[in-house]
Amino acid sequence: MAANRVKGTYDVLPSESYKWVALETKIREILSLYNLKEIRTPMMEYSNVFHRDSEGSDMVTKETYDFVDRSNRALTLRPEGTAGVIRSYVENKLYASQELEKVYYIGPNFRYERPGKGRYRQFSQFGVEAIGTVDPALDAEMIILAYDFIKRLGLKGVKVRVNTLGDQESRDRYQEALVKHFTPHIHELCEDCKNRIDKNPLRILDCKIDYKHESVINAPTPLDLLNDASRAYFDEVKSHLEMCGIDYVIAPKLVRGLDYYSHTVFEIEADIKGFGAANVLGGGGRYQKLVSELGGPDLGGIGFAFGMERLLMALEANHIELNEDVEVDCFVITFSKELKKIGTKILYDLRQENFVSDMNYTAKSFKGQLKQALRFNSKYLIILGDEEYARGVVGIKDTKTEIQEEIKIENITAYIKKKMEK
Ligand code: AMP
């Protein structure tokens, strides 16, 4: 049987993996500046962590990988990071020791979506959650962090879009206005939207089929229906952003149709040529009901998530290399089984001094070994032939200058050290 990867998944090959490592390192570096700590939660949860009564999103109703384990437990591979983090926050009573918990996560998620450019069934996100406090300054901090992150990566052509849904009262008013607005047109909209009008009318605004319908284009926005307290909250968020000179735009139609959002919502869009539908790099918002729905106290949080694959695509489109792949400092070339032992010792000594070192294990011809060394961009070749060994020396060749010198075996590491210092 030919073994193929699962549809919608991909391999990170050895020649590409350094890009992932570099991005993850950068993420950790930037997030620690904001005093965030990493949280690692399981990739599977009991299904009810994601399938909650209030949850009406397509992602959760249609796209999750649900299965029953051998003991008949209903489990789900996580489709996103927030619900698992909140489950852990509640289960571990993190609210008891800190009034505000600020965490981040990095890891794979699973969604049974139609795969396409920048859309996979297993994909990775990094995300941030600040749980326990409701304060416009915190909403602003999350947007500032997302903005700062993009800036530090050096990505150009990125837009930060911000909106508010207001508090529960404003949201209820808005939902009512949407129902009133869409009812006369509902027969012209898609089947999904016909259901959405009862369950979660906000989601009609996110519809991938009806987004060009006149009723969607002319729909009221949450800003039209904010109560005074919600307007004041949003003004405060904006004034924090302006204080820092954050370049953002108000996106009145941005609602991020998940049921649990209230107040601030935002999205980071890449306006990059050739990106097409994969242009949303990340997004998030404030939530109030999630913590209590998962059995915790009535505490709010705010968070966002970025798609790692899309960040890597955006870096590539901007010709940004976060880090070069590791190059080999020394490559040992030997020919006999006997001398391989000496080679092993030379490698061990070089690695003790933190030089990236390797040798050939298949006893190829000199030409074959040389080719391999050059493929790794090796800086020095350490050539250990029978004749040299008999004299207690090796030939060390600088692959750039092509100059070769004879060095005593016991002096190899010292010689490389000296060379590398220059
Ligand atoms: P969401 O959790 O749906 O708000 O998505 C947040 C970000 O994760 C998106 O902006 C994308 O960058 C990324 N993302 C979501 N779904 C996928 C997917 N199926 N494949 C790749 N990236 C995704």
PDB file of C-alpha atoms in Angstrom, residues 84-278:
ATOM      1  CA  GLY A  84      -9.082  24.296  25.908  1.00  0.00           C
ATOM      2  CA  VAL A  85      -7.185  27.128  27.592  1.00  0.00           C
ATOM      3  CA  ILE A  86     -10.345  28.274  29.370  1.00  0.00           C
ATOM      4  CA  ARG A  87     -11.153  24.670  30.381  1.00  0.00           C
ATOM      5  CA  SER A  88      -7.693  24.478  31.935  1.00  0.00           C
ATOM      6  CA  TYR A  89      -8.037  27.918  33.555  1.00  0.00           C
ATOM      7  CA  VAL A  90     -11.280  26.810  35.205  1.00  0.00           C
ATOM      8  CA  GLU A  91     -10.207  23.250  36.084  1.00  0.00           C
ATOM      9  CA  ASN A  92      -6.949  24.449  37.669  1.00  0.00           C
ATOM     10  CA  LYS A  93      -8.705  27.387  39.356  1.00  0.00           C
ATOM     11  CA  LEU A  94      -6.132  29.808  38.020  1.00  0.00           C
ATOM     12  CA  TYR A  95      -8.550  32.621  38.843  1.00  0.00           C
ATOM     13  CA  ALA A  96      -8.038  31.964  42.554  1.00  0.00           C
ATOM     14  CA  SER A  97      -4.384  33.059  42.565  1.00  0.00           C
ATOM     15  CA  GLN A  98      -4.332  35.861  39.995  1.00  0.00           C
ATOM     16  CA  GLU A  99      -6.960  38.360  39.045  1.00  0.00           C
ATOM     17  CA  LEU A 100      -5.550  38.478  35.526  1.00  0.00           C
ATOM     18  CA  GLU A 101      -3.938  35.479  33.811  1.00  0.00           C
ATOM     19  CA  LYS A 102      -2.059  36.281  30.620  1.00  0.00           C
ATOM     20  CA  VAL A 103      -0.979  33.256  28.610  1.00  0.00           C
ATOM     21  CA  TYR A 104      -0.009  32.183  25.124  1.00  0.00           C
ATOM     22  CA  TYR A 105      -0.035  28.872  23.279  1.00  0.00           C
ATOM     23  CA  ILE A 106       1.496  27.478  20.110  1.00  0.00           C
ATOM     24  CA  GLY A 107       0.320  24.264  18.498  1.00  0.00           C
ATOM     25  CA  PRO A 108      -1.738  22.364  15.961  1.00  0.00           C
ATOM     26  CA  ASN A 109      -5.510  22.541  15.496  1.00  0.00           C
ATOM     27  CA  PHE A 110      -7.779  20.355  13.399  1.00  0.00           C
ATOM     28  CA  ARG A 111     -10.718  21.399  11.246  1.00  0.00           C
ATOM     29  CA  TYR A 112     -12.502  19.416   8.573  1.00  0.00           C
ATOM     30  CA  GLU A 113     -12.472  22.295   6.091  1.00  0.00           C
ATOM     31  CA  ARG A 114     -12.124  22.239   2.334  1.00  0.00           C
ATOM     32  CA  PRO A 115      -8.347  22.412   1.899  1.00  0.00           C
ATOM     33  CA  GLY A 116      -6.929  25.177  -0.287  1.00  0.00           C
ATOM     34  CA  LYS A 117      -4.239  27.801  -0.370  1.00  0.00           C
ATOM     35  CA  GLY A 118      -3.445  28.658   3.253  1.00  0.00           C
ATOM     36  CA  ARG A 119      -6.278  26.377   4.452  1.00  0.00           C
ATOM     37  CA  TYR A 120      -5.471  22.977   5.921  1.00  0.00           C
ATOM     38  CA  ARG A 121      -7.153  20.338   8.041  1.00  0.00           C
ATOM     39  CA  GLN A 122      -4.245  20.308  10.452  1.00  0.00           C
ATOM     40  CA  PHE A 123      -2.823  23.797  10.902  1.00  0.00           C
ATOM     41  CA  SER A 124      -0.963  25.598  13.652  1.00  0.00           C
ATOM     42  CA  GLN A 125      -1.839  28.711  15.558  1.00  0.00           C
ATOM     43  CA  PHE A 126      -0.216  30.784  18.177  1.00  0.00           C
ATOM     44  CA  GLY A 127      -2.651  32.592  20.380  1.00  0.00           C
ATOM     45  CA  VAL A 128      -2.883  34.785  23.434  1.00  0.00           C
ATOM     46  CA  GLU A 129      -5.517  34.913  26.171  1.00  0.00           C
ATOM     47  CA  ALA A 130      -5.851  37.494  28.971  1.00  0.00           C
ATOM     48  CA  ILE A 131      -8.456  36.132  31.352  1.00  0.00           C
ATOM     49  CA  GLY A 132     -10.083  37.540  34.481  1.00  0.00           C
ATOM     50  CA  THR A 133     -10.303  41.299  33.954  1.00  0.00           C
ATOM     51  CA  VAL A 134     -12.570  43.509  31.867  1.00  0.00           C
ATOM     52  CA  ASP A 135     -10.782  46.739  31.086  1.00  0.00           C
ATOM     53  CA  PRO A 136     -10.511  48.700  27.821  1.00  0.00           C
ATOM     54  CA  ALA A 137      -6.771  49.081  28.473  1.00  0.00           C
ATOM     55  CA  LEU A 138      -6.448  45.315  28.216  1.00  0.00           C
ATOM     56  CA  ASP A 139      -8.398  45.194  24.939  1.00  0.00           C
ATOM     57  CA  ALA A 140      -6.012  47.845  23.644  1.00  0.00           C
ATOM     58  CA  GLU A 141      -2.992  45.892  24.883  1.00  0.00           C
ATOM     59  CA  MET A 142      -4.059  42.848  22.865  1.00  0.00           C
ATOM     60  CA  ILE A 143      -4.450  44.924  19.684  1.00  0.00           C
ATOM     61  CA  ILE A 144      -1.136  46.671  20.353  1.00  0.00           C
ATOM     62  CA  LEU A 145       0.527  43.282  20.826  1.00  0.00           C
ATOM     63  CA  ALA A 146      -0.868  41.923  17.559  1.00  0.00           C
ATOM     64  CA  TYR A 147       0.218  45.110  15.773  1.00  0.00           C
ATOM     65  CA  ASP A 148       3.662  45.129  17.379  1.00  0.00           C
ATOM     66  CA  PHE A 149       4.143  41.472  16.488  1.00  0.00           C
ATOM     67  CA  ILE A 150       3.479  42.136  12.799  1.00  0.00           C
ATOM     68  CA  LYS A 151       5.741  45.174  12.882  1.00  0.00           C
ATOM     69  CA  ARG A 152       8.581  43.264  14.506  1.00  0.00           C
ATOM     70  CA  LEU A 153       8.310  40.514  11.908  1.00  0.00           C
ATOM     71  CA  GLY A 154       8.807  43.226   9.299  1.00  0.00           C
ATOM     72  CA  LEU A 155       5.585  42.420   7.434  1.00  0.00           C
ATOM     73  CA  LYS A 156       4.354  45.168   5.151  1.00  0.00           C
ATOM     74  CA  GLY A 157       0.869  45.682   3.751  1.00  0.00           C
ATOM     75  CA  VAL A 158      -0.889  44.531   6.904  1.00  0.00           C
ATOM     76  CA  LYS A 159      -4.098  46.091   8.167  1.00  0.00           C
ATOM     77  CA  VAL A 160      -5.417  45.982  11.737  1.00  0.00           C
ATOM     78  CA  ARG A 161      -9.220  46.139  11.612  1.00  0.00           C
ATOM     79  CA  VAL A 162     -11.077  46.900  14.824  1.00  0.00           C
ATOM     80  CA  ASN A 163     -14.748  46.961  15.791  1.00  0.00           C
ATOM     81  CA  THR A 164     -16.992  46.532  18.800  1.00  0.00           C
ATOM     82  CA  LEU A 165     -20.131  44.515  19.414  1.00  0.00           C
ATOM     83  CA  GLY A 166     -20.807  46.296  22.685  1.00  0.00           C
ATOM     84  CA  ASP A 167     -22.066  44.718  25.884  1.00  0.00           C
ATOM     85  CA  GLN A 168     -24.856  42.142  26.081  1.00  0.00           C
ATOM     86  CA  GLU A 169     -27.600  44.776  25.925  1.00  0.00           C
ATOM     87  CA  SER A 170     -26.095  46.388  22.825  1.00  0.00           C
ATOM     88  CA  ARG A 171     -25.544  42.995  21.249  1.00  0.00           C
ATOM     89  CA  ASP A 172     -29.171  41.977  21.888  1.00  0.00           C
ATOM     90  CA  ARG A 173     -30.348  45.233  20.337  1.00  0.00           C
ATOM     91  CA  TYR A 174     -28.118  44.629  17.351  1.00  0.00           C
ATOM     92  CA  GLN A 175     -29.342  41.054  16.889  1.00  0.00           C
ATOM     93  CA  GLU A 176     -32.927  42.291  16.941  1.00  0.00           C
ATOM     94  CA  ALA A 177     -32.111  44.950  14.356  1.00  0.00           C
ATOM     95  CA  LEU A 178     -30.470  42.330  12.138  1.00  0.00           C
ATOM     96  CA  VAL A 179     -33.480  40.007  12.338  1.00  0.00           C
ATOM     97  CA  LYS A 180     -35.759  42.894  11.414  1.00  0.00           C
ATOM     98  CA  HIS A 181     -33.433  43.885   8.570  1.00  0.00           C
ATOM     99  CA  PHE A 182     -32.942  40.426   7.085  1.00  0.00           C
ATOM    100  CA  THR A 183     -36.475  38.987   7.497  1.00  0.00           C
ATOM    101  CA  PRO A 184     -37.874  40.548   4.277  1.00  0.00           C
ATOM    102  CA  HIS A 185     -34.876  39.212   2.290  1.00  0.00           C
ATOM    103  CA  ILE A 186     -34.324  35.862   3.927  1.00  0.00           C
ATOM    104  CA  HIS A 187     -35.866  33.842   1.059  1.00  0.00           C
ATOM    105  CA  GLU A 188     -33.136  35.307  -1.227  1.00  0.00           C
ATOM    106  CA  LEU A 189     -30.299  34.129   1.019  1.00  0.00           C
ATOM    107  CA  CYS A 190     -28.592  30.720   1.216  1.00  0.00           C
ATOM    108  CA  GLU A 191     -29.848  27.745   3.233  1.00  0.00           C
ATOM    109  CA  ASP A 192     -27.282  28.320   5.977  1.00  0.00           C
ATOM    110  CA  CYS A 193     -28.359  31.950   6.349  1.00  0.00           C
ATOM    111  CA  LYS A 194     -32.001  30.846   6.657  1.00  0.00           C
ATOM    112  CA  ASN A 195     -30.939  28.923   9.784  1.00  0.00           C
ATOM    113  CA  ARG A 196     -28.635  31.656  11.008  1.00  0.00           C
ATOM    114  CA  ILE A 197     -31.408  34.223  11.273  1.00  0.00           C
ATOM    115  CA  ASP A 198     -32.879  32.312  14.226  1.00  0.00           C
ATOM    116  CA  LYS A 199     -29.712  30.924  15.758  1.00  0.00           C
ATOM    117  CA  ASN A 200     -27.123  33.669  15.316  1.00  0.00           C
ATOM    118  CA  PRO A 201     -28.027  36.414  12.827  1.00  0.00           C
ATOM    119  CA  LEU A 202     -24.557  37.987  13.175  1.00  0.00           C
ATOM    120  CA  ARG A 203     -23.164  35.099  11.218  1.00  0.00           C
ATOM    121  CA  ILE A 204     -25.078  36.175   8.103  1.00  0.00           C
ATOM    122  CA  LEU A 205     -22.555  39.016   7.840  1.00  0.00           C
ATOM    123  CA  ASP A 206     -19.723  36.446   7.642  1.00  0.00           C
ATOM    124  CA  CYS A 207     -21.464  34.332   4.969  1.00  0.00           C
ATOM    125  CA  LYS A 208     -19.077  33.217   2.247  1.00  0.00           C
ATOM    126  CA  ILE A 209     -21.970  32.851  -0.239  1.00  0.00           C
ATOM    127  CA  ASP A 210     -24.169  35.893   0.399  1.00  0.00           C
ATOM    128  CA  TYR A 211     -21.540  38.511   1.161  1.00  0.00           C
ATOM    129  CA  LYS A 212     -22.380  40.400  -2.043  1.00  0.00           C
ATOM    130  CA  HIS A 213     -26.146  40.409  -1.478  1.00  0.00           C
ATOM    131  CA  GLU A 214     -27.497  43.926  -1.159  1.00  0.00           C
ATOM    132  CA  SER A 215     -29.133  43.185   2.186  1.00  0.00           C
ATOM    133  CA  VAL A 216     -25.748  42.066   3.578  1.00  0.00           C
ATOM    134  CA  ILE A 217     -23.988  45.124   2.185  1.00  0.00           C
ATOM    135  CA  ASN A 218     -26.630  47.480   3.622  1.00  0.00           C
ATOM    136  CA  ALA A 219     -27.067  45.728   6.970  1.00  0.00           C
ATOM    137  CA  PRO A 220     -26.932  47.858  10.132  1.00  0.00           C
ATOM    138  CA  THR A 221     -23.638  47.781  12.019  1.00  0.00           C
ATOM    139  CA  PRO A 222     -23.129  47.195  15.743  1.00  0.00           C
ATOM    140  CA  LEU A 223     -21.897  50.786  16.043  1.00  0.00           C
ATOM    141  CA  ASP A 224     -25.434  51.998  15.194  1.00  0.00           C
ATOM    142  CA  LEU A 225     -26.877  50.263  18.242  1.00  0.00           C
ATOM    143  CA  LEU A 226     -24.321  50.685  21.019  1.00  0.00           C
ATOM    144  CA  ASN A 227     -25.588  51.855  24.390  1.00  0.00           C
ATOM    145  CA  ASP A 228     -23.717  54.690  26.146  1.00  0.00           C
ATOM    146  CA  ALA A 229     -21.587  52.457  28.339  1.00  0.00           C
ATOM    147  CA  SER A 230     -20.417  50.396  25.359  1.00  0.00           C
ATOM    148  CA  ARG A 231     -19.650  53.483  23.322  1.00  0.00           C
ATOM    149  CA  ALA A 232     -17.574  54.859  26.205  1.00  0.00           C
ATOM    150  CA  TYR A 233     -15.750  51.506  26.505  1.00  0.00           C
ATOM    151  CA  PHE A 234     -14.874  51.534  22.812  1.00  0.00           C
ATOM    152  CA  ASP A 235     -13.782  55.203  22.923  1.00  0.00           C
ATOM    153  CA  GLU A 236     -11.414  54.275  25.713  1.00  0.00           C
ATOM    154  CA  VAL A 237      -9.938  51.368  23.713  1.00  0.00           C
ATOM    155  CA  LYS A 238      -9.386  53.680  20.754  1.00  0.00           C
ATOM    156  CA  SER A 239      -7.755  56.388  22.855  1.00  0.00           C
ATOM    157  CA  HIS A 240      -5.199  53.856  24.140  1.00  0.00           C
ATOM    158  CA  LEU A 241      -4.424  52.824  20.581  1.00  0.00           C
ATOM    159  CA  GLU A 242      -4.041  56.429  19.483  1.00  0.00           C
ATOM    160  CA  MET A 243      -1.748  57.152  22.411  1.00  0.00           C
ATOM    161  CA  CYS A 244       0.691  54.596  20.943  1.00  0.00           C
ATOM    162  CA  GLY A 245       0.197  55.681  17.354  1.00  0.00           C
ATOM    163  CA  ILE A 246      -1.200  52.289  16.326  1.00  0.00           C
ATOM    164  CA  ASP A 247      -2.208  52.307  12.696  1.00  0.00           C
ATOM    165  CA  TYR A 248      -5.682  50.725  12.720  1.00  0.00           C
ATOM    166  CA  VAL A 249      -8.949  51.091  10.854  1.00  0.00           C
ATOM    167  CA  ILE A 250     -12.484  50.832  12.176  1.00  0.00           C
ATOM    168  CA  ALA A 251     -14.274  48.001  10.372  1.00  0.00           C
ATOM    169  CA  PRO A 252     -17.988  48.545  11.181  1.00  0.00           C
ATOM    170  CA  LYS A 253     -19.046  45.219   9.596  1.00  0.00           C
ATOM    171  CA  LEU A 254     -16.476  43.083  11.383  1.00  0.00           C
ATOM    172  CA  VAL A 255     -18.450  40.882  13.790  1.00  0.00           C
ATOM    173  CA  ARG A 256     -16.506  37.596  13.986  1.00  0.00           C
ATOM    174  CA  GLY A 257     -19.688  35.551  14.222  1.00  0.00           C
ATOM    175  CA  LEU A 258     -18.781  33.420  17.208  1.00  0.00           C
ATOM    176  CA  ASP A 259     -21.445  33.563  19.835  1.00  0.00           C
ATOM    177  CA  TYR A 260     -19.208  34.368  22.713  1.00  0.00           C
ATOM    178  CA  TYR A 261     -17.733  37.693  21.609  1.00  0.00           C
ATOM    179  CA  SER A 262     -18.712  40.989  23.194  1.00  0.00           C
ATOM    180  CA  HIS A 263     -17.117  44.449  23.083  1.00  0.00           C
ATOM    181  CA  THR A 264     -13.874  44.569  21.109  1.00  0.00           C
ATOM    182  CA  VAL A 265     -13.250  42.375  18.058  1.00  0.00           C
ATOM    183  CA  PHE A 266     -10.327  42.692  15.666  1.00  0.00           C
ATOM    184  CA  GLU A 267      -8.667  41.073  12.711  1.00  0.00           C
ATOM    185  CA  ILE A 268      -5.259  41.326  11.065  1.00  0.00           C
ATOM    186  CA  GLU A 269      -5.426  41.273   7.315  1.00  0.00           C
ATOM    187  CA  ALA A 270      -2.510  40.928   4.915  1.00  0.00           C
ATOM    188  CA  ASP A 271      -2.933  42.903   1.744  1.00  0.00           C
ATOM    189  CA  ILE A 272      -0.386  40.796  -0.098  1.00  0.00           C
ATOM    190  CA  LYS A 273      -0.427  39.978  -3.801  1.00  0.00           C
ATOM    191  CA  GLY A 274      -1.429  36.425  -4.572  1.00  0.00           C
ATOM    192  CA  PHE A 275      -2.807  35.770  -1.108  1.00  0.00           C
ATOM    193  CA  GLY A 276      -6.460  35.597  -2.173  1.00  0.00           C
ATOM    194  CA  ALA A 277      -8.855  34.180   0.383  1.00  0.00           C
ATOM    195  CA  ALA A 278      -6.032  33.398   2.812  1.00  0.00           C
TER     196      ALA A 278
END
